[in-house]
PDB file of C-alpha atoms in Angstrom:
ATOM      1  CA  UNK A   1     -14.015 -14.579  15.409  1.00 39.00           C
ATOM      2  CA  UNK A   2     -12.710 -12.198  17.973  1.00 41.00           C
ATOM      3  CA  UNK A   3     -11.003  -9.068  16.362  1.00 39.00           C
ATOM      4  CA  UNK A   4      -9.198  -6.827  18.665  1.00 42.00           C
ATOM      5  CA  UNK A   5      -7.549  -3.867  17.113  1.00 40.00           C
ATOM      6  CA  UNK A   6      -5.682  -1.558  19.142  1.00 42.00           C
ATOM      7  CA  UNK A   7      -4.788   2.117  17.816  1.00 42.00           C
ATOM      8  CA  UNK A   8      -2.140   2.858  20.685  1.00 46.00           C
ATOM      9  CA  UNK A   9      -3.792   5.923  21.068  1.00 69.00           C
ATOM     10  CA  UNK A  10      -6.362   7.276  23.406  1.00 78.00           C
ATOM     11  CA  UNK A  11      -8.712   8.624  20.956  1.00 83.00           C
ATOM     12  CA  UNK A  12     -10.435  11.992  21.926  1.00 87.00           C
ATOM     13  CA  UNK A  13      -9.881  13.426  25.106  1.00 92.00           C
ATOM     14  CA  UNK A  14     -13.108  12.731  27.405  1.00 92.00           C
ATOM     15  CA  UNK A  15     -13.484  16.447  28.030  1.00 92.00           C
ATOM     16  CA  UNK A  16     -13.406  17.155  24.324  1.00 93.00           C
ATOM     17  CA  UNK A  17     -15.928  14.228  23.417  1.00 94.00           C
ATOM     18  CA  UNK A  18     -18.250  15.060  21.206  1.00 95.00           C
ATOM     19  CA  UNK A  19     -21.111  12.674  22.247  1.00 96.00           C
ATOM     20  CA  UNK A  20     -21.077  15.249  25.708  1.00 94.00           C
ATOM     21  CA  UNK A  21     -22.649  17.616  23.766  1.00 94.00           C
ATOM     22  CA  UNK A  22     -25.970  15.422  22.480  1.00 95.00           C
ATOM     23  CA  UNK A  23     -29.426  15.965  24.168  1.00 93.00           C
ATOM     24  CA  UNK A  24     -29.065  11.912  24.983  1.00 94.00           C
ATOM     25  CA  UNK A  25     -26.454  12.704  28.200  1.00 95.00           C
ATOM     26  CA  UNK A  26     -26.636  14.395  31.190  1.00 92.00           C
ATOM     27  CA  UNK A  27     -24.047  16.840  32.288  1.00 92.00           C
ATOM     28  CA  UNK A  28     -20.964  15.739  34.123  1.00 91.00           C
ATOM     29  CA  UNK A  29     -18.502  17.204  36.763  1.00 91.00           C
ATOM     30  CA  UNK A  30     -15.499  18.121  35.098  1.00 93.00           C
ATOM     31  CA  UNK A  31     -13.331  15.795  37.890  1.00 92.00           C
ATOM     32  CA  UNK A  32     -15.977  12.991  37.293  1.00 92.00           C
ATOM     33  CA  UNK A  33     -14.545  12.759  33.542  1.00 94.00           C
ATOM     34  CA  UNK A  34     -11.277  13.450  34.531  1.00 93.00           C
ATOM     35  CA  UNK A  35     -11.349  10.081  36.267  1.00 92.00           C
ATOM     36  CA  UNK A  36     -12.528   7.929  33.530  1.00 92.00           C
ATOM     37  CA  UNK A  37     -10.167   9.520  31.459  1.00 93.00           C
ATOM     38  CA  UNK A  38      -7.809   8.013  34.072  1.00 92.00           C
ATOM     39  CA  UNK A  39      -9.698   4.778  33.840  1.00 91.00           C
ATOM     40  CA  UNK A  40      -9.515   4.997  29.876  1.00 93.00           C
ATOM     41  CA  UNK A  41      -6.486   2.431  28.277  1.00 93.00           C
ATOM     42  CA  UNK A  42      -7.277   1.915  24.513  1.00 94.00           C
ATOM     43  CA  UNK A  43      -9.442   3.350  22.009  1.00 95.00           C
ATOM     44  CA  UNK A  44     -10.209   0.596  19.646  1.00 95.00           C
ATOM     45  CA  UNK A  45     -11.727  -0.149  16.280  1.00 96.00           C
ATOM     46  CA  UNK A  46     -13.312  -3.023  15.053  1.00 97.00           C
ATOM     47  CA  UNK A  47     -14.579  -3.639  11.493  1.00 98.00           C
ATOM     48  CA  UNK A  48     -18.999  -4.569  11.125  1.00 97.00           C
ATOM     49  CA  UNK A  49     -19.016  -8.103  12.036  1.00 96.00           C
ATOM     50  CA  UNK A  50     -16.536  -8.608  14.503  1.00 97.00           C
ATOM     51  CA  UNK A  51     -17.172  -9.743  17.966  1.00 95.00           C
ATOM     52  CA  UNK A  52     -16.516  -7.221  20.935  1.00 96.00           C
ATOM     53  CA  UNK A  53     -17.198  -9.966  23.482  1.00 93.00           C
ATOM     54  CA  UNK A  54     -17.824 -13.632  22.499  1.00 91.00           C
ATOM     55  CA  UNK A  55     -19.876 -15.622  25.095  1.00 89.00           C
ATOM     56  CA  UNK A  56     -17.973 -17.518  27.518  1.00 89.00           C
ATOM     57  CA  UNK A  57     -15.151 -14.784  27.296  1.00 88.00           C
ATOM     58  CA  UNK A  58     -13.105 -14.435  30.996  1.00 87.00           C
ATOM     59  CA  UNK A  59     -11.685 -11.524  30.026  1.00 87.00           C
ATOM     60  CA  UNK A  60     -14.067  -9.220  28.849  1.00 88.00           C
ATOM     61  CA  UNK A  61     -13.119  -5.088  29.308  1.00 90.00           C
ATOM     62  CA  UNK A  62     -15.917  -2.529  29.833  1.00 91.00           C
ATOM     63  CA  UNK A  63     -16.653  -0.521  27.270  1.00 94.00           C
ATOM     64  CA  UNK A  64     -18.182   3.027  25.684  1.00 95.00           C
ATOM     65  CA  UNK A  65     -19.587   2.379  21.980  1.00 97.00           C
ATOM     66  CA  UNK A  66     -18.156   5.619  20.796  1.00 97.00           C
ATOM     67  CA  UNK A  67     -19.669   5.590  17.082  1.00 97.00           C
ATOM     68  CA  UNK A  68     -21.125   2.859  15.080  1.00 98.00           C
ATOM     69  CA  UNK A  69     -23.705   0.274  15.887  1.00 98.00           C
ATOM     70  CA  UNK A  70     -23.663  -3.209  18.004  1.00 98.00           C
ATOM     71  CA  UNK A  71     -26.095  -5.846  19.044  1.00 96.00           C
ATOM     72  CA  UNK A  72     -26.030  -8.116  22.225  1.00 94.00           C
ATOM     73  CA  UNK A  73     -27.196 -11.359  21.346  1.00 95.00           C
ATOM     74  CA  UNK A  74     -27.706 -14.883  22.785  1.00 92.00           C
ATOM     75  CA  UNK A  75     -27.660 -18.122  20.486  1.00 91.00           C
ATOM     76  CA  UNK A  76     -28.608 -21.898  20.983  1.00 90.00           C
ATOM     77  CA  UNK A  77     -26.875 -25.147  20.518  1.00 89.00           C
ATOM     78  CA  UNK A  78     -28.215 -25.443  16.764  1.00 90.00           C
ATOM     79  CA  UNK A  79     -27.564 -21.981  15.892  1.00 86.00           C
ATOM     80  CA  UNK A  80     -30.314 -20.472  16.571  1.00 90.00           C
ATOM     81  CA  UNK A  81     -30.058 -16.613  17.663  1.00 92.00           C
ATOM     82  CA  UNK A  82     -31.850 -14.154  19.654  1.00 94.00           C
ATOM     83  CA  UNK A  83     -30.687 -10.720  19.126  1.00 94.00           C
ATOM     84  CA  UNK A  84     -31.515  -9.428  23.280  1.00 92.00           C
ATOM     85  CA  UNK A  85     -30.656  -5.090  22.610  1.00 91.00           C
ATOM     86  CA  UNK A  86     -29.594  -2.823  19.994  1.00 95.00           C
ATOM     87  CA  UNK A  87     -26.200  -0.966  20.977  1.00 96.00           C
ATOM     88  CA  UNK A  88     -25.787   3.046  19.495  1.00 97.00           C
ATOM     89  CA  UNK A  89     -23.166   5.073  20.622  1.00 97.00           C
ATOM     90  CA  UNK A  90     -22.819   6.243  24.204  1.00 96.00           C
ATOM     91  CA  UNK A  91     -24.345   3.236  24.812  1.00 95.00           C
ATOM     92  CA  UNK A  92     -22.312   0.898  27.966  1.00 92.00           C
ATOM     93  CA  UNK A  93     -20.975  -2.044  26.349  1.00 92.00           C
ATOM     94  CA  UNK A  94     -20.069  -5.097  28.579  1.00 86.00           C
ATOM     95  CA  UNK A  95     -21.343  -4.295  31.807  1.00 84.00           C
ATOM     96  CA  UNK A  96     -22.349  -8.010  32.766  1.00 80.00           C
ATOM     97  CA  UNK A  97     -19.724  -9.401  30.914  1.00 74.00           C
ATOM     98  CA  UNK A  98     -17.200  -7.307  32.800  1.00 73.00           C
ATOM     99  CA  UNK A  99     -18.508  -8.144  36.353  1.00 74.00           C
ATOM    100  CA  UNK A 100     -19.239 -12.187  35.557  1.00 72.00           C
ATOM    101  CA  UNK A 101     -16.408 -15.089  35.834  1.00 74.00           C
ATOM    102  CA  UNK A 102     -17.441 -15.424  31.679  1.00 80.00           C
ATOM    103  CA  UNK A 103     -19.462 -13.436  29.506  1.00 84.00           C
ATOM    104  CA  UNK A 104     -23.507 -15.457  28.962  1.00 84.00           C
ATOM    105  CA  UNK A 105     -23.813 -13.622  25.758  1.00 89.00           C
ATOM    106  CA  UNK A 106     -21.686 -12.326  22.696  1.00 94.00           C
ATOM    107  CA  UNK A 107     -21.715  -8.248  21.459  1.00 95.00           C
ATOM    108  CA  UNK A 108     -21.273  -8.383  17.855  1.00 97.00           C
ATOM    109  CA  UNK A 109     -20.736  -4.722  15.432  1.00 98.00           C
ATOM    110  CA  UNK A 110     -23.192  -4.326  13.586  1.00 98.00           C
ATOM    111  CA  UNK A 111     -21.110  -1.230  11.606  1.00 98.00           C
ATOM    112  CA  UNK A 112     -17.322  -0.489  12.325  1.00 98.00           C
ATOM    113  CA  UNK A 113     -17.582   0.588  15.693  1.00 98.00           C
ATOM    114  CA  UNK A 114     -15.023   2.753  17.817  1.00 97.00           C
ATOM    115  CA  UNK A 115     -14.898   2.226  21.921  1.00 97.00           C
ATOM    116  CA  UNK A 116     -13.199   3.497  24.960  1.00 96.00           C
ATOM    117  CA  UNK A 117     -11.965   0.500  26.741  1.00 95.00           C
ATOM    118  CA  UNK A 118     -12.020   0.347  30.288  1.00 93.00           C
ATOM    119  CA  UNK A 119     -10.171  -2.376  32.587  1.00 91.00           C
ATOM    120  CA  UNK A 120     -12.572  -4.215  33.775  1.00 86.00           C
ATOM    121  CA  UNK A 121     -10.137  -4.704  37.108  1.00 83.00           C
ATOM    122  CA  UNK A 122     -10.638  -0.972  37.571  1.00 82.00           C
ATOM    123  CA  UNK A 123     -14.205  -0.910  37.951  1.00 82.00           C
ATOM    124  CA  UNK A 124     -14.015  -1.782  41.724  1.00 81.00           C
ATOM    125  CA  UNK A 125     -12.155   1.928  41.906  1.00 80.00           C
ATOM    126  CA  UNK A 126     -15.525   3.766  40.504  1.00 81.00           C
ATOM    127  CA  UNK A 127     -17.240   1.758  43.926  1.00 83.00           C
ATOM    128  CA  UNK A 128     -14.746   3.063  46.118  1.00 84.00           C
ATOM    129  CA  UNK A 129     -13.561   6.393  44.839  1.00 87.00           C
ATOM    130  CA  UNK A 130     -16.467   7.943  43.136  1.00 87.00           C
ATOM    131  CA  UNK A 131     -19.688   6.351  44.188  1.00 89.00           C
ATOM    132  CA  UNK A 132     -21.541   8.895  42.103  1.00 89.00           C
ATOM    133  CA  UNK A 133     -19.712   7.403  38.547  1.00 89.00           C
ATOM    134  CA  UNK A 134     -20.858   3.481  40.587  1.00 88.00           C
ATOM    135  CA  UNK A 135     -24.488   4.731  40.879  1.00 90.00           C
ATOM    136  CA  UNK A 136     -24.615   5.745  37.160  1.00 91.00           C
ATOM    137  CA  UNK A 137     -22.850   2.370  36.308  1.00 88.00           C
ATOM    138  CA  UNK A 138     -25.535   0.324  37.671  1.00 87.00           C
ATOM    139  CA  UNK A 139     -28.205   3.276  36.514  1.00 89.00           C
ATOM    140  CA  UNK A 140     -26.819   2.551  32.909  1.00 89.00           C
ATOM    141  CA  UNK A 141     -26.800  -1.331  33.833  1.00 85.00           C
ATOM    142  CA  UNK A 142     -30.880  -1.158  34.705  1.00 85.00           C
ATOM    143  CA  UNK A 143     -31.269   0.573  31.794  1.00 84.00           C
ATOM    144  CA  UNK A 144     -30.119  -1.946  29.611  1.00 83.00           C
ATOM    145  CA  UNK A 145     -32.197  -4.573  31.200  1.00 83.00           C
ATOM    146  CA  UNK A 146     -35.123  -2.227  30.997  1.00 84.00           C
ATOM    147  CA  UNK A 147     -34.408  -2.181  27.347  1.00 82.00           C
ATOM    148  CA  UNK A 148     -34.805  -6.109  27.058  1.00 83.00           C
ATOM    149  CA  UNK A 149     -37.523  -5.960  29.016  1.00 85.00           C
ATOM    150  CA  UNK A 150     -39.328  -3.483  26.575  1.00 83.00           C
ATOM    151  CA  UNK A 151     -38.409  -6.319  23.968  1.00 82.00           C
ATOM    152  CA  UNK A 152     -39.614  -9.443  25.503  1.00 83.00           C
ATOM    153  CA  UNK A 153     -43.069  -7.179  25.967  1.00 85.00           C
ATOM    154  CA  UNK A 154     -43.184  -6.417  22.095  1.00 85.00           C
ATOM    155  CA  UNK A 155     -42.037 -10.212  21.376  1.00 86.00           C
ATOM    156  CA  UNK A 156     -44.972 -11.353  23.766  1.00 84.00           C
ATOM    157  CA  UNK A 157     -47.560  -9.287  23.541  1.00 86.00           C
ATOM    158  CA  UNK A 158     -47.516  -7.721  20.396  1.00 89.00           C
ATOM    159  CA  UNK A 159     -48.330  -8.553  16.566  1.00 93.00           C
ATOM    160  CA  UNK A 160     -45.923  -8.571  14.033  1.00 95.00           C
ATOM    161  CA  UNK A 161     -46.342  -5.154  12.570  1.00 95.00           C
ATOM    162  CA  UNK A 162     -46.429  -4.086  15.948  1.00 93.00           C
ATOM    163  CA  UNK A 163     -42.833  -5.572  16.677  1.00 94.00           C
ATOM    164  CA  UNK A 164     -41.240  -3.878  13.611  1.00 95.00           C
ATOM    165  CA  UNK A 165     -42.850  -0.635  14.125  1.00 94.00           C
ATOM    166  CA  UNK A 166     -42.094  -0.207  17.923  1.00 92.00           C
ATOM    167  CA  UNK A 167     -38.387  -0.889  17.082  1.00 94.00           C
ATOM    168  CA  UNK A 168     -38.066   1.215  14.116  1.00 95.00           C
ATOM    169  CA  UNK A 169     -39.450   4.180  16.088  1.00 94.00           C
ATOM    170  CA  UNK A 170     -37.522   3.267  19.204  1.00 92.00           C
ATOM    171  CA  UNK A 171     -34.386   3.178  17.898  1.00 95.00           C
ATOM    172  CA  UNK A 172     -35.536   6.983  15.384  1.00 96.00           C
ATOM    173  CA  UNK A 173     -35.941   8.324  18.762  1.00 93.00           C
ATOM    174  CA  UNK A 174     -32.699   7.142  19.961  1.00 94.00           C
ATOM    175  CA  UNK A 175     -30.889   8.137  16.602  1.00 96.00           C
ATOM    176  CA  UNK A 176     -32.100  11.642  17.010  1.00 95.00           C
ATOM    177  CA  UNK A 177     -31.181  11.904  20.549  1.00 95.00           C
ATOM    178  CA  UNK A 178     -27.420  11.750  18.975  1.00 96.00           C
ATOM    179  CA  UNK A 179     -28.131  14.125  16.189  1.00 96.00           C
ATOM    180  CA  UNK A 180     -27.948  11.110  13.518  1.00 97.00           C
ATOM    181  CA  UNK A 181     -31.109  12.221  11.926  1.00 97.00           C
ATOM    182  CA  UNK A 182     -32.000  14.714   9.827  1.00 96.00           C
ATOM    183  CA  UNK A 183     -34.916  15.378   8.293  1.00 95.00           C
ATOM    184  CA  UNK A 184     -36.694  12.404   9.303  1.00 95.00           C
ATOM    185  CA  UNK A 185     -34.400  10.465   8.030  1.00 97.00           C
ATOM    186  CA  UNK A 186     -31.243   8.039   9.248  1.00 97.00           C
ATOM    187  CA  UNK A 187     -28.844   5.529   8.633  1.00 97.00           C
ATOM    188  CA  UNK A 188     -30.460   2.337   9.336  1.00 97.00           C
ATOM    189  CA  UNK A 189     -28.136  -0.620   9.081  1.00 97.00           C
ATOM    190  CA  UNK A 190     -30.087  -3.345  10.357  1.00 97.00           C
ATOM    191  CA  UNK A 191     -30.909  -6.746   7.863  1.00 96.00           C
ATOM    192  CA  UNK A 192     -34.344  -8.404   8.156  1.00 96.00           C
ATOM    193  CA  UNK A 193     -32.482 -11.204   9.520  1.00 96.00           C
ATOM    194  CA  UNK A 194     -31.675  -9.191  12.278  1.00 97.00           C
ATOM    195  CA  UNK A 195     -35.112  -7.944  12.520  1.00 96.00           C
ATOM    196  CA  UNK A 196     -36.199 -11.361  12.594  1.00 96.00           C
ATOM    197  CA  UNK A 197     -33.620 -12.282  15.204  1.00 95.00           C
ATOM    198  CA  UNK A 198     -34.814  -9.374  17.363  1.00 94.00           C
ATOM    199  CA  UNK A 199     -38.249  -9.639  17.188  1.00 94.00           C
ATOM    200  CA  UNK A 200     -38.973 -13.761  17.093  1.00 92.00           C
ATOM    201  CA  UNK A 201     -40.300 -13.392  13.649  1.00 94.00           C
ATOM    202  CA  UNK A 202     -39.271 -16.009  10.716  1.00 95.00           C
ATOM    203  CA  UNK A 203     -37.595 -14.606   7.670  1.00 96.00           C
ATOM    204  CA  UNK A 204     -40.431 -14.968   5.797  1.00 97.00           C
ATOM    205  CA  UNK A 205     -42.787 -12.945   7.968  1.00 96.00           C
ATOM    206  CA  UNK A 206     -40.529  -9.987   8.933  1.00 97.00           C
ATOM    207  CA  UNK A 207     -40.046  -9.472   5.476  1.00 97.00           C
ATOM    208  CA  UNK A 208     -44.308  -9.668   4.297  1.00 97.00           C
ATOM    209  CA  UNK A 209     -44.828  -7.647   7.562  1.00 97.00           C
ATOM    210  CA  UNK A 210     -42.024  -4.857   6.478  1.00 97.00           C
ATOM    211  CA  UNK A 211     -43.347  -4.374   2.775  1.00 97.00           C
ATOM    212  CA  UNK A 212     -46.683  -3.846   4.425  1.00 96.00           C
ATOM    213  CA  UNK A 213     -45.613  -1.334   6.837  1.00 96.00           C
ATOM    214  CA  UNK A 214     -43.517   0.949   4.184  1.00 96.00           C
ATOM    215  CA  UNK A 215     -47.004   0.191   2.138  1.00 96.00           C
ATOM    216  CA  UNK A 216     -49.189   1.476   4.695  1.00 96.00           C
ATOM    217  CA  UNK A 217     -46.917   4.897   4.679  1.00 96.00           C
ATOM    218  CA  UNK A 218     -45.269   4.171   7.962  1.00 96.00           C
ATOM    219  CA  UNK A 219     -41.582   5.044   6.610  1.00 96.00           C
ATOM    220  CA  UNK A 220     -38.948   4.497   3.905  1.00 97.00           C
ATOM    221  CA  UNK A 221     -35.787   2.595   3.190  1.00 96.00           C
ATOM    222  CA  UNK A 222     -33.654   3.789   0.429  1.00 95.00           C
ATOM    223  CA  UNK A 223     -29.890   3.897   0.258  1.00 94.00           C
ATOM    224  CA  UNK A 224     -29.295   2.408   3.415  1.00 94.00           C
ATOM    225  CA  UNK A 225     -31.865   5.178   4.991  1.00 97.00           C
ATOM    226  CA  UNK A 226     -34.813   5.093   6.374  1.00 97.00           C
ATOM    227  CA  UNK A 227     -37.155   7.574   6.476  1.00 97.00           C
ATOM    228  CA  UNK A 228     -40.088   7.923   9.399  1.00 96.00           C
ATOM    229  CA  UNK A 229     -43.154   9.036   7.448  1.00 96.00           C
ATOM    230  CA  UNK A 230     -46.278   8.163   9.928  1.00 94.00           C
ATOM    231  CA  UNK A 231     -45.284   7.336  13.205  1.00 93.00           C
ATOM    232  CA  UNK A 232     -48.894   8.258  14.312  1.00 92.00           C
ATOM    233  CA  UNK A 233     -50.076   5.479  11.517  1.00 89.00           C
ATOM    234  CA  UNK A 234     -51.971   3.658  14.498  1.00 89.00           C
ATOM    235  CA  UNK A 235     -52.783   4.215  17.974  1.00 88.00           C
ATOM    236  CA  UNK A 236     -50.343   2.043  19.237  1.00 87.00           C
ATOM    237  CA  UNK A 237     -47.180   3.374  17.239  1.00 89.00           C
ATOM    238  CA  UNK A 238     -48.397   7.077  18.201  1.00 90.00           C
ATOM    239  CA  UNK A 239     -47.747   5.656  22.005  1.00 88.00           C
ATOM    240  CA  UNK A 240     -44.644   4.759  21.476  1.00 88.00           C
ATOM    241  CA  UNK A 241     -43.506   7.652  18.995  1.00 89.00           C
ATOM    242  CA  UNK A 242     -44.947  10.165  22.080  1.00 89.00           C
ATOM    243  CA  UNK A 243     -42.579   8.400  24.671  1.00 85.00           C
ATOM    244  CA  UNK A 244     -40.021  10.333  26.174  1.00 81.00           C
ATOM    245  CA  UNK A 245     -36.539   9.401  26.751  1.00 82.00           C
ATOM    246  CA  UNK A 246     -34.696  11.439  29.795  1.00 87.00           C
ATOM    247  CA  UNK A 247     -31.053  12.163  29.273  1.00 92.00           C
ATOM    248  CA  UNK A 248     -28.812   9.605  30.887  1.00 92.00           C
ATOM    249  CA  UNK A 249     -25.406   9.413  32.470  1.00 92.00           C
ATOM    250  CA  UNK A 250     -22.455   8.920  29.521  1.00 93.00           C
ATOM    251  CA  UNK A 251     -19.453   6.881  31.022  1.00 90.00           C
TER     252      UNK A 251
END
């Protein structure tokens, strides 16, 4: 189901966004976010559950994720899904969907979500009047894939408790980037079937390896929260808890 709910309204004026402010985003010239305020047609709200782009979708819009959580995902012929990158907000939303004749892959809200909606006719504009903005589009674009690629390395190479762990501190780190955690602690909305779907664990496992990890000490889940206890419970989840993440452009 494809819900598109349109406000009529603009939302927040780019200047004024809030999100400018978090350690996750790099500065930008004032006339640089005048222009994508220019760019800017809708500011839209969708309910958790609803699809922001279905696959095989001609007419998919680019896209902000101003608040709320999404995931990009990929399924199969019986059903089966594969859950490809975890969407927070600031996040690009659409970027391959925009460019392609039809979108490979669906974006689904994993919480209400808000977005800026961009035309997706007005991206060739960014190209030709402000190849700075273009060079942070496709910036933002490798970072996605770099993303996925950081996935299908977990899903490969790493055990299950491994798998869970690296994305439960991944996406802490990202959280606090955004000032959505406080002390320790953050809104974590994700099922185990989503886990699973991420991660290319069964139900069954995800859910034996994730009592054993809040066990061990590693975090915990109440009320919708979780709590990062131990990142530093094993060598390998101290590597990725002492990764850095440099501030990136915000569109």
């Amino acid at each position: 189901m494809n819900i598109v709910s349109k406000q009529g309204r603009l939302g927040t004026p780019c200047l004024a966004c809030p999100l400018r402010l978090k350690p996750a985003f790099k500065d930008k010239a004032d006339d640089e976010i005048r222009f994508i305020q220019a760019m800017k047609i809708d500011h839209r709200s969708l309910p958790a559950g609803a699809d922001i782009i279905h696959p095989g979708q001609e007419d998919a819009e680019l896209y902000t994720l101003y608040s709320g959580w999404a995931f990009r995902y990929q399924s199969l012929p019986d059903g089966r899904r594969q859950i490809l990158n975890f969407l927070l907000p600031g996040d690009l939303v659409g970027l391959q969907a925009s460019l392609l004749s039809a979108a490979e892959h669906g974006i689904e809200a994993l919480t209400d979500v808000e977005l800026c909606v961009f035309p997706r006719r007005r991206i060739w504009d960014l190209f030709v009047r402000m190849p700075t903005l273009a060079y942070e589009l496709a910036w933002l674009g490798s970072r996605e894939e770099s993303l996925i690629d950081d996935n299908l390395t977990t899903v490969g190479q790493r055990n299950a408790g491994e798998r869970i762990a690296a994305l439960v501190i991944s996406l802490y780190h990202r959280a606090e980037t955004l000032g959505l955690v406080s002390n320790h602690s953050f809104a974590f909305p994700l099922s185990q079937q989503q886990l699973a779907d991420a991660l290319g664990l069964s139900l069954v496992h995800t859910s034996k390896t994730w009592s054993r990890l809040r066990k061990a000490g590693l975090f915990s889940l109440s009320g919708g929260r979780l709590t990062l206890l131990n990142p530093r419970l094993t060598a390998h989840m101290a590597a990725v808890y002492e990764q850095a993440s440099p501030p990136r452009p915000l569109i």
